Amino acid sequence: MNRSLLQLATSRRSVRRFSKKPVSMRDVIYALNTARQAPSGANGQPWRFIVVDDPDLKVRLREASEKGERSLYENVKGEFREWLLTHGLNPSKPFLEEAPLLVAVLMDTSTEYARESVWVAIAHILLALEERGLSTMTYTPSDTGLPLAELEAPLGFKLEAILPVGYSTDETPKEPKKAFEEIVFLNHWGDMLT
Amino acid sequence: MNRSLLQLATSRRSVRRFSKKPVSMRDVIYALNTARQAPSGANGQPWRFIVVDDPDLKVRLREASEKGERSLYENVKGEFREWLLTHGLNPSKPFLEEAPLLVAVLMDTSTEYARESVWVAIAHILLALEERGLSTMTYTPSDTGLPLAELEAPLGFKLEAILPVGYSTDETPKEPKKAFEEIVFLNHWGDMLT
């Protein structure tokens, strides 16, 4: 590996458009093994991953997700609405069908700090895919129950995110970040560290 | 950097005992810059970090946190109680005073997917500290309001975790992980990928 973690984190960005180039299952296994090593509340390891490369299932996940999005977009207000509009987002989620594969991330809701733990594991996946030259984003359907039904998970599991995985053809630049001084303080809110 | 992300994730473990060796602020800045690059819901960047090296403030954070822990330990039941007991955990949190410094992680509750985003950023910190040879863990006080009051954050911010940072003297082995086959499926719950 040639890149430091800061370099990986800096070059990584959320990608919604993917080429048709197939993804090696070896890279996905690498990323999921990295996630497997994440810490979790009381070592509960609440994460489960369903890798989806079946085209029919991708279509069904897309349709189920878009159904929920349409009702979100009819109801969303305020700053989030503005952000959605200025980013050209809409209820259509073609990446769920177009990405060579998807990773559905499910959560065992019976463990302590399940959501926090699952998102630590997701962060591992994002960085590991970046390390392997792959791109993704974290898509959380507005109504997770609909796509979850397609995955036939046992009771007690929730869908936290679907990660479309592939090689980027997305030319949208990375979102700008707040300055270090805006987010880091020393001993007292507002006191600068640097 | 010599280690792959999988190697970093594998070698990293939660540490509660630290040597007195000082932590270079340069390493902490590196880790927080890595966190700054994390993705977030609608690019809300809900994370704020207060680095604490003031010994008096560390003691106050410890006392405030332990106050909340004592009432948790009086009330906790079931599997989580069993886990706490078998791991020798108790309401005393000496690492909040003993670690050379703490990173308090706060969350802007007004943004979309704030908690998910903050924990992605925390994962970046955990891995970046590991890369720099430092250790930490994510400690979430049972009653976050008490230590939050010591930090004098504006309204609308919650305390998500306190990370004690230092060089490990903790000889507890890493918690065992579930097998890959238990957590990863292909297209259908229960169908093995490998």
Short mmCIF file of C-alpha atoms in Angstrom, two decimals:
data_model
loop_
_atom_site.label_atom_id
_atom_site.label_comp_id
_atom_site.label_asym_id
_atom_site.label_seq_id
_atom_site.Cartn_x
_atom_site.Cartn_y
_atom_site.Cartn_z
CA MET A 1 0.00 0.00 0.00
CA ASN A 2 1.38 3.33 -1.03
CA ARG A 3 -1.12 5.74 0.40
CA SER A 4 -1.45 6.87 4.00
CA LEU A 5 -4.84 6.79 5.65
CA LEU A 6 -5.12 10.56 5.29
CA GLN A 7 -4.44 10.25 1.58
CA LEU A 8 -7.05 7.52 1.23
CA ALA A 9 -9.62 9.51 3.17
CA THR A 10 -8.86 12.64 1.15
CA SER A 11 -9.06 11.01 -2.27
CA ARG A 12 -12.21 9.03 -1.43
CA ARG A 13 -15.50 10.56 -2.47
CA SER A 14 -19.08 9.42 -2.85
CA VAL A 15 -19.76 8.09 -6.32
CA ARG A 16 -23.13 7.50 -7.98
CA ARG A 17 -22.07 6.57 -11.52
CA PHE A 18 -20.18 3.40 -12.33
CA SER A 19 -18.60 1.83 -15.38
CA LYS A 20 -19.64 -1.65 -16.50
CA LYS A 21 -16.19 -3.00 -15.61
CA PRO A 22 -16.71 -6.01 -13.34
CA VAL A 23 -15.62 -5.88 -9.73
CA SER A 24 -13.35 -8.62 -8.45
CA MET A 25 -14.99 -10.52 -5.60
CA ARG A 26 -11.52 -10.67 -4.08
CA ASP A 27 -11.59 -6.89 -3.52
CA VAL A 28 -15.03 -7.08 -1.94
CA ILE A 29 -13.92 -9.88 0.35
CA TYR A 30 -10.91 -7.77 1.34
CA ALA A 31 -13.16 -4.82 2.22
CA LEU A 32 -15.57 -6.99 4.20
CA ASN A 33 -12.72 -8.61 6.09
CA THR A 34 -11.59 -5.12 7.02
CA ALA A 35 -15.12 -4.36 8.26
CA ARG A 36 -15.12 -7.61 10.22
CA GLN A 37 -12.24 -6.23 12.31
CA ALA A 38 -14.14 -3.14 13.41
CA PRO A 39 -14.77 -2.56 17.11
CA SER A 40 -18.36 -2.76 18.35
CA GLY A 41 -20.36 -2.11 21.51
CA ALA A 42 -19.83 -5.03 23.92
CA ASN A 43 -18.22 -6.81 20.93
CA GLY A 44 -21.72 -7.39 19.57
CA GLN A 45 -20.57 -7.32 15.91
CA PRO A 46 -24.08 -6.35 14.78
CA TRP A 47 -23.15 -6.15 11.08
CA ARG A 48 -24.23 -8.55 8.37
CA PHE A 49 -23.44 -8.03 4.69
CA ILE A 50 -25.32 -9.34 1.70
CA VAL A 51 -23.30 -9.00 -1.48
CA VAL A 52 -25.67 -8.67 -4.42
CA ASP A 53 -24.55 -9.45 -7.94
CA ASP A 54 -27.79 -10.99 -9.16
CA PRO A 55 -29.19 -8.54 -11.75
CA ASP A 56 -32.80 -9.40 -10.93
CA LEU A 57 -32.29 -8.75 -7.24
CA LYS A 58 -30.56 -5.43 -8.02
CA VAL A 59 -33.63 -4.37 -10.01
CA ARG A 60 -35.96 -5.41 -7.20
CA LEU A 61 -33.85 -3.50 -4.65
CA ARG A 62 -33.91 -0.45 -6.91
CA GLU A 63 -37.67 -0.59 -7.33
CA ALA A 64 -38.30 -1.14 -3.63
CA SER A 65 -35.97 1.74 -2.71
CA GLU A 66 -37.42 4.16 -5.25
CA LYS A 67 -40.92 3.51 -3.99
CA GLY A 68 -39.86 4.87 -0.59
CA GLU A 69 -37.95 7.77 -2.16
CA ARG A 70 -40.97 9.00 -4.03
CA SER A 71 -42.87 9.56 -0.81
CA LEU A 72 -39.83 11.24 0.79
CA TYR A 73 -39.47 13.68 -2.07
CA GLU A 74 -43.16 14.55 -1.81
CA ASN A 75 -42.73 15.44 1.87
CA VAL A 76 -39.19 16.72 2.45
CA LYS A 77 -38.75 20.33 3.60
CA GLY A 78 -36.19 22.89 4.66
CA GLU A 79 -32.44 22.70 4.31
CA PHE A 80 -32.38 19.03 3.33
CA ARG A 81 -34.84 19.71 0.49
CA GLU A 82 -32.65 22.56 -0.71
CA TRP A 83 -29.56 20.36 -0.60
CA LEU A 84 -31.33 17.61 -2.55
CA LEU A 85 -32.45 20.05 -5.23
CA THR A 86 -29.14 21.86 -5.62
CA HIS A 87 -27.44 18.48 -5.94
CA GLY A 88 -29.76 17.36 -8.69
CA LEU A 89 -30.94 14.46 -6.59
CA ASN A 90 -34.30 12.87 -7.22
CA PRO A 91 -36.18 9.68 -6.34
CA SER A 92 -34.49 7.76 -9.14
CA LYS A 93 -31.63 5.53 -7.92
CA PRO A 94 -30.14 4.03 -11.10
CA PHE A 95 -26.87 3.17 -9.34
CA LEU A 96 -28.66 0.33 -7.57
CA GLU A 97 -29.06 -1.33 -10.94
CA GLU A 98 -25.98 -0.01 -12.74
CA ALA A 99 -23.24 -0.73 -10.20
CA PRO A 100 -21.68 -4.15 -10.86
CA LEU A 101 -22.54 -5.14 -7.34
CA LEU A 102 -24.16 -3.94 -4.18
CA VAL A 103 -23.34 -4.53 -0.55
CA ALA A 104 -26.44 -4.41 1.63
CA VAL A 105 -25.51 -3.66 5.23
CA LEU A 106 -27.83 -5.06 7.87
CA MET A 107 -27.85 -4.48 11.59
CA ASP A 108 -28.71 -6.77 14.47
CA THR A 109 -30.89 -4.42 16.51
CA SER A 110 -30.55 -6.48 19.68
CA THR A 111 -27.00 -5.37 20.52
CA GLU A 112 -25.78 -2.31 22.39
CA TYR A 113 -24.69 0.64 20.27
CA ALA A 114 -25.64 -1.30 17.13
CA ARG A 115 -25.99 1.68 14.81
CA GLU A 116 -22.74 3.30 15.94
CA SER A 117 -20.89 0.01 15.47
CA VAL A 118 -22.34 -0.69 12.03
CA TRP A 119 -21.26 2.72 10.78
CA VAL A 120 -17.73 2.20 12.04
CA ALA A 121 -17.68 -1.02 9.99
CA ILE A 122 -19.11 0.84 6.97
CA ALA A 123 -16.29 3.38 7.24
CA HIS A 124 -13.81 0.50 7.06
CA ILE A 125 -15.47 -0.68 3.84
CA LEU A 126 -15.38 2.79 2.26
CA LEU A 127 -11.66 3.16 2.94
CA ALA A 128 -10.80 -0.41 1.94
CA LEU A 129 -12.59 -0.06 -1.41
CA GLU A 130 -10.76 3.23 -2.01
CA GLU A 131 -7.49 1.45 -1.27
CA ARG A 132 -8.40 -1.11 -3.94
CA GLY A 133 -9.28 1.56 -6.52
CA LEU A 134 -13.02 1.00 -6.21
CA SER A 135 -15.72 3.54 -5.50
CA THR A 136 -18.94 3.53 -3.55
CA MET A 137 -21.27 5.66 -1.48
CA THR A 138 -23.57 5.02 1.45
CA TYR A 139 -27.15 5.03 0.31
CA THR A 140 -29.78 4.69 3.01
CA PRO A 141 -33.22 4.21 1.51
CA SER A 142 -35.88 6.54 2.90
CA ASP A 143 -37.98 3.52 3.73
CA THR A 144 -35.58 0.73 4.51
CA GLY A 145 -38.37 -1.78 5.11
CA LEU A 146 -39.19 -2.13 1.41
CA PRO A 147 -35.74 -3.23 0.15
CA LEU A 148 -35.19 -5.20 3.37
CA ALA A 149 -38.19 -7.36 2.46
CA GLU A 150 -36.39 -8.36 -0.76
CA LEU A 151 -33.42 -9.62 1.25
CA GLU A 152 -35.43 -12.01 3.44
CA ALA A 153 -33.41 -11.32 6.56
CA PRO A 154 -34.54 -12.77 9.88
CA LEU A 155 -36.58 -10.69 12.28
CA GLY A 156 -34.51 -8.31 14.37
CA PHE A 157 -32.35 -7.11 11.49
CA LYS A 158 -32.63 -3.65 9.95
CA LEU A 159 -31.21 -2.38 6.69
CA GLU A 160 -28.74 0.44 7.41
CA ALA A 161 -27.32 1.14 3.97
CA ILE A 162 -26.82 -0.19 0.48
CA LEU A 163 -23.36 0.42 -0.99
CA PRO A 164 -23.16 0.31 -4.79
CA VAL A 165 -19.64 -0.82 -5.68
CA GLY A 166 -17.75 -0.31 -8.91
CA TYR A 167 -15.30 1.78 -10.88
CA SER A 168 -16.21 5.45 -10.96
CA THR A 169 -17.33 7.33 -14.04
CA ASP A 170 -18.66 10.07 -11.79
CA GLU A 171 -17.05 13.43 -12.41
CA THR A 172 -18.82 15.31 -9.65
CA PRO A 173 -16.12 16.86 -7.47
CA LYS A 174 -15.81 15.94 -3.80
CA GLU A 175 -17.97 18.02 -1.48
CA PRO A 176 -16.01 20.85 0.17
CA LYS A 177 -15.00 20.35 3.78
CA LYS A 178 -15.14 22.74 6.72
CA ALA A 179 -11.79 24.17 7.80
CA PHE A 180 -9.92 22.35 10.56
CA GLU A 181 -10.34 25.40 12.81
CA GLU A 182 -14.11 25.19 12.51
CA ILE A 183 -14.33 21.67 13.84
CA VAL A 184 -11.43 21.19 16.27
CA PHE A 185 -11.00 22.99 19.57
CA LEU A 186 -8.58 22.70 22.49
CA ASN A 187 -10.00 22.18 25.99
CA HIS A 188 -12.79 24.67 25.44
CA TRP A 189 -15.35 25.15 22.68
CA GLY A 190 -14.09 27.88 20.35
CA ASP A 191 -10.47 27.78 21.53
CA MET A 192 -8.22 26.93 18.57
CA LEU A 193 -5.84 24.01 18.65
CA THR A 194 -3.68 25.29 15.82
CA MET B 1 2.84 3.76 5.32
CA ASN B 2 3.75 0.12 5.47
CA ARG B 3 0.52 -1.48 6.56
CA SER B 4 -2.55 -2.12 4.47
CA LEU B 5 -5.93 -1.03 5.76
CA LEU B 6 -6.77 -4.63 6.62
CA GLN B 7 -3.57 -4.91 8.62
CA LEU B 8 -4.35 -1.67 10.46
CA ALA B 9 -7.91 -2.79 11.20
CA THR B 10 -6.69 -6.19 12.36
CA SER B 11 -3.96 -4.92 14.67
CA ARG B 12 -6.13 -2.17 16.18
CA ARG B 13 -7.89 -2.98 19.42
CA SER B 14 -9.67 -1.08 22.14
CA VAL B 15 -7.30 0.03 24.87
CA ARG B 16 -8.14 1.23 28.36
CA ARG B 17 -4.69 1.49 29.93
CA PHE B 18 -2.12 4.01 28.79
CA SER B 19 1.49 4.84 29.57
CA LYS B 20 2.46 8.31 30.71
CA LYS B 21 4.39 8.90 27.49
CA PRO B 22 3.14 12.17 26.01
CA VAL B 23 1.20 12.16 22.76
CA SER B 24 2.42 14.40 19.97
CA MET B 25 -0.25 16.92 19.01
CA ARG B 26 0.94 16.39 15.44
CA ASP B 27 -0.42 12.81 15.49
CA VAL B 28 -3.75 13.99 16.88
CA ILE B 29 -4.01 16.67 14.21
CA TYR B 30 -3.28 14.02 11.59
CA ALA B 31 -6.07 11.79 12.90
CA LEU B 32 -8.56 14.67 13.07
CA ASN B 33 -7.67 15.75 9.55
CA THR B 34 -8.45 12.20 8.47
CA ALA B 35 -11.82 12.45 10.23
CA ARG B 36 -12.47 15.80 8.56
CA GLN B 37 -12.42 14.01 5.18
CA ALA B 38 -15.19 11.58 6.14
CA PRO B 39 -18.40 11.55 4.11
CA SER B 40 -21.58 12.74 5.83
CA GLY B 41 -25.30 12.91 5.19
CA ALA B 42 -26.01 15.85 2.85
CA ASN B 43 -22.39 16.88 3.56
CA GLY B 44 -23.54 18.11 6.96
CA GLN B 45 -20.17 17.42 8.63
CA PRO B 46 -21.87 17.20 12.03
CA TRP B 47 -18.64 16.40 13.92
CA ARG B 48 -16.81 18.67 16.33
CA PHE B 49 -13.78 17.61 18.31
CA ILE B 50 -12.53 19.00 21.58
CA VAL B 51 -9.00 17.86 22.34
CA VAL B 52 -8.51 17.81 26.10
CA ASP B 53 -5.04 17.94 27.60
CA ASP B 54 -5.91 20.06 30.62
CA PRO B 55 -5.53 17.75 33.66
CA ASP B 56 -8.27 19.54 35.61
CA LEU B 57 -10.75 19.17 32.77
CA LYS B 58 -9.84 15.48 32.42
CA VAL B 59 -10.66 14.96 36.11
CA ARG B 60 -13.95 16.81 35.75
CA LEU B 61 -14.88 14.73 32.69
CA ARG B 62 -14.03 11.56 34.59
CA GLU B 63 -16.12 12.57 37.58
CA ALA B 64 -19.07 13.62 35.45
CA SER B 65 -18.92 10.38 33.44
CA GLU B 66 -18.60 8.13 36.49
CA LYS B 67 -21.62 9.74 38.06
CA GLY B 68 -23.70 8.51 35.11
CA GLU B 69 -22.04 5.10 35.12
CA ARG B 70 -22.94 4.43 38.72
CA SER B 71 -26.62 4.68 37.95
CA LEU B 72 -26.21 2.48 34.83
CA TYR B 73 -24.48 -0.25 36.81
CA GLU B 74 -27.26 -0.16 39.38
CA ASN B 75 -29.86 -0.78 36.65
CA VAL B 76 -28.29 -2.79 33.83
CA LYS B 77 -29.69 -6.26 33.12
CA GLY B 78 -29.40 -9.27 30.82
CA GLU B 79 -26.65 -10.00 28.31
CA PHE B 80 -25.07 -6.57 28.54
CA ARG B 81 -24.76 -6.92 32.32
CA GLU B 82 -23.14 -10.31 31.87
CA TRP B 83 -20.72 -8.90 29.31
CA LEU B 84 -19.80 -6.04 31.65
CA LEU B 85 -19.18 -8.39 34.54
CA THR B 86 -17.16 -10.99 32.61
CA HIS B 87 -15.00 -8.17 31.25
CA GLY B 88 -14.29 -6.81 34.70
CA LEU B 89 -15.88 -3.51 33.80
CA ASN B 90 -17.21 -1.22 36.48
CA PRO B 91 -18.31 2.39 36.91
CA SER B 92 -14.73 3.56 37.40
CA LYS B 93 -13.23 5.15 34.26
CA PRO B 94 -9.61 5.90 35.20
CA PHE B 95 -8.55 6.15 31.55
CA LEU B 96 -10.32 9.50 31.33
CA GLU B 97 -7.75 10.85 33.77
CA GLU B 98 -4.76 8.65 32.90
CA ALA B 99 -4.65 8.96 29.12
CA PRO B 100 -2.34 11.81 28.10
CA LEU B 101 -5.19 13.36 26.19
CA LEU B 102 -8.83 12.90 25.33
CA VAL B 103 -10.76 13.67 22.19
CA ALA B 104 -14.38 14.51 22.95
CA VAL B 105 -16.54 13.95 19.88
CA LEU B 106 -19.61 16.13 19.61
CA MET B 107 -22.46 15.95 17.13
CA ASP B 108 -24.55 18.69 15.55
CA THR B 109 -28.00 17.16 15.97
CA SER B 110 -29.57 19.39 13.33
CA THR B 111 -28.13 17.55 10.30
CA GLU B 112 -29.43 14.48 8.49
CA TYR B 113 -27.90 11.16 9.46
CA ALA B 114 -25.79 12.94 12.07
CA ARG B 115 -25.06 9.92 14.23
CA GLU B 116 -24.14 7.67 11.28
CA SER B 117 -21.81 10.36 9.93
CA VAL B 118 -20.10 11.03 13.25
CA TRP B 119 -19.32 7.35 13.69
CA VAL B 120 -17.81 7.13 10.22
CA ALA B 121 -15.54 10.02 11.26
CA ILE B 122 -14.72 8.26 14.54
CA ALA B 123 -13.69 5.15 12.59
CA HIS B 124 -11.26 7.33 10.63
CA ILE B 125 -9.73 8.52 13.91
CA LEU B 126 -9.37 4.99 15.28
CA LEU B 127 -7.53 3.81 12.18
CA ALA B 128 -5.40 6.94 11.86
CA LEU B 129 -4.24 6.68 15.48
CA GLU B 130 -3.39 3.01 14.92
CA GLU B 131 -1.38 4.03 11.86
CA ARG B 132 0.57 6.44 14.09
CA GLY B 133 1.22 3.79 16.75
CA LEU B 134 -1.30 5.26 19.19
CA SER B 135 -4.17 3.51 20.92
CA THR B 136 -7.65 4.51 21.91
CA MET B 137 -11.17 3.23 22.38
CA THR B 138 -14.63 4.71 21.98
CA TYR B 139 -16.15 5.44 25.33
CA THR B 140 -19.72 6.67 25.35
CA PRO B 141 -20.75 7.79 28.82
CA SER B 142 -24.05 6.31 30.04
CA ASP B 143 -25.29 9.82 30.68
CA THR B 144 -23.62 12.04 28.10
CA GLY B 145 -25.27 15.18 29.45
CA LEU B 146 -23.06 15.33 32.53
CA PRO B 147 -19.64 15.44 30.79
CA LEU B 148 -21.13 17.54 27.99
CA ALA B 149 -21.90 20.24 30.54
CA GLU B 150 -18.17 20.44 31.35
CA LEU B 151 -17.39 21.16 27.70
CA GLU B 152 -19.68 24.18 27.41
CA ALA B 153 -20.79 23.34 23.88
CA PRO B 154 -23.58 25.38 22.28
CA LEU B 155 -27.15 24.10 22.33
CA GLY B 156 -27.88 21.54 19.65
CA PHE B 157 -24.68 19.56 20.18
CA LYS B 158 -24.59 16.13 21.79
CA LEU B 159 -21.61 14.20 23.14
CA GLU B 160 -21.20 10.97 21.15
CA ALA B 161 -17.97 9.62 22.55
CA ILE B 162 -14.80 10.40 24.45
CA LEU B 163 -11.64 8.84 23.01
CA PRO B 164 -8.74 8.49 25.47
CA VAL B 165 -5.55 8.66 23.42
CA GLY B 166 -2.10 7.38 24.31
CA TYR B 167 0.40 4.58 24.12
CA SER B 168 -1.00 1.24 25.22
CA THR B 169 0.04 -0.63 28.32
CA ASP B 170 -3.11 -2.74 28.03
CA GLU B 171 -2.41 -6.44 27.67
CA THR B 172 -6.03 -7.51 27.22
CA PRO B 173 -6.19 -9.45 23.94
CA LYS B 174 -8.43 -8.24 21.13
CA GLU B 175 -12.00 -9.51 21.32
CA PRO B 176 -12.59 -12.53 19.07
CA LYS B 177 -14.44 -11.89 15.80
CA LYS B 178 -17.21 -13.87 14.16
CA ALA B 179 -16.14 -15.95 11.14
CA PHE B 180 -16.48 -14.34 7.71
CA GLU B 181 -19.11 -16.94 6.78
CA GLU B 182 -21.30 -15.88 9.69
CA ILE B 183 -21.55 -12.28 8.58
CA VAL B 184 -21.31 -12.25 4.77
CA PHE B 185 -23.85 -13.76 2.39
CA LEU B 186 -24.31 -13.76 -1.38
CA ASN B 187 -27.63 -12.55 -2.80
CA HIS B 188 -29.63 -14.33 -0.16
CA TRP B 189 -29.43 -14.48 3.63
CA GLY B 190 -27.60 -17.66 4.59
CA ASP B 191 -26.06 -18.31 1.17
CA MET B 192 -22.30 -18.34 1.48
CA LEU B 193 -20.08 -16.07 -0.58
CA THR B 194 -16.94 -18.11 -0.08
#
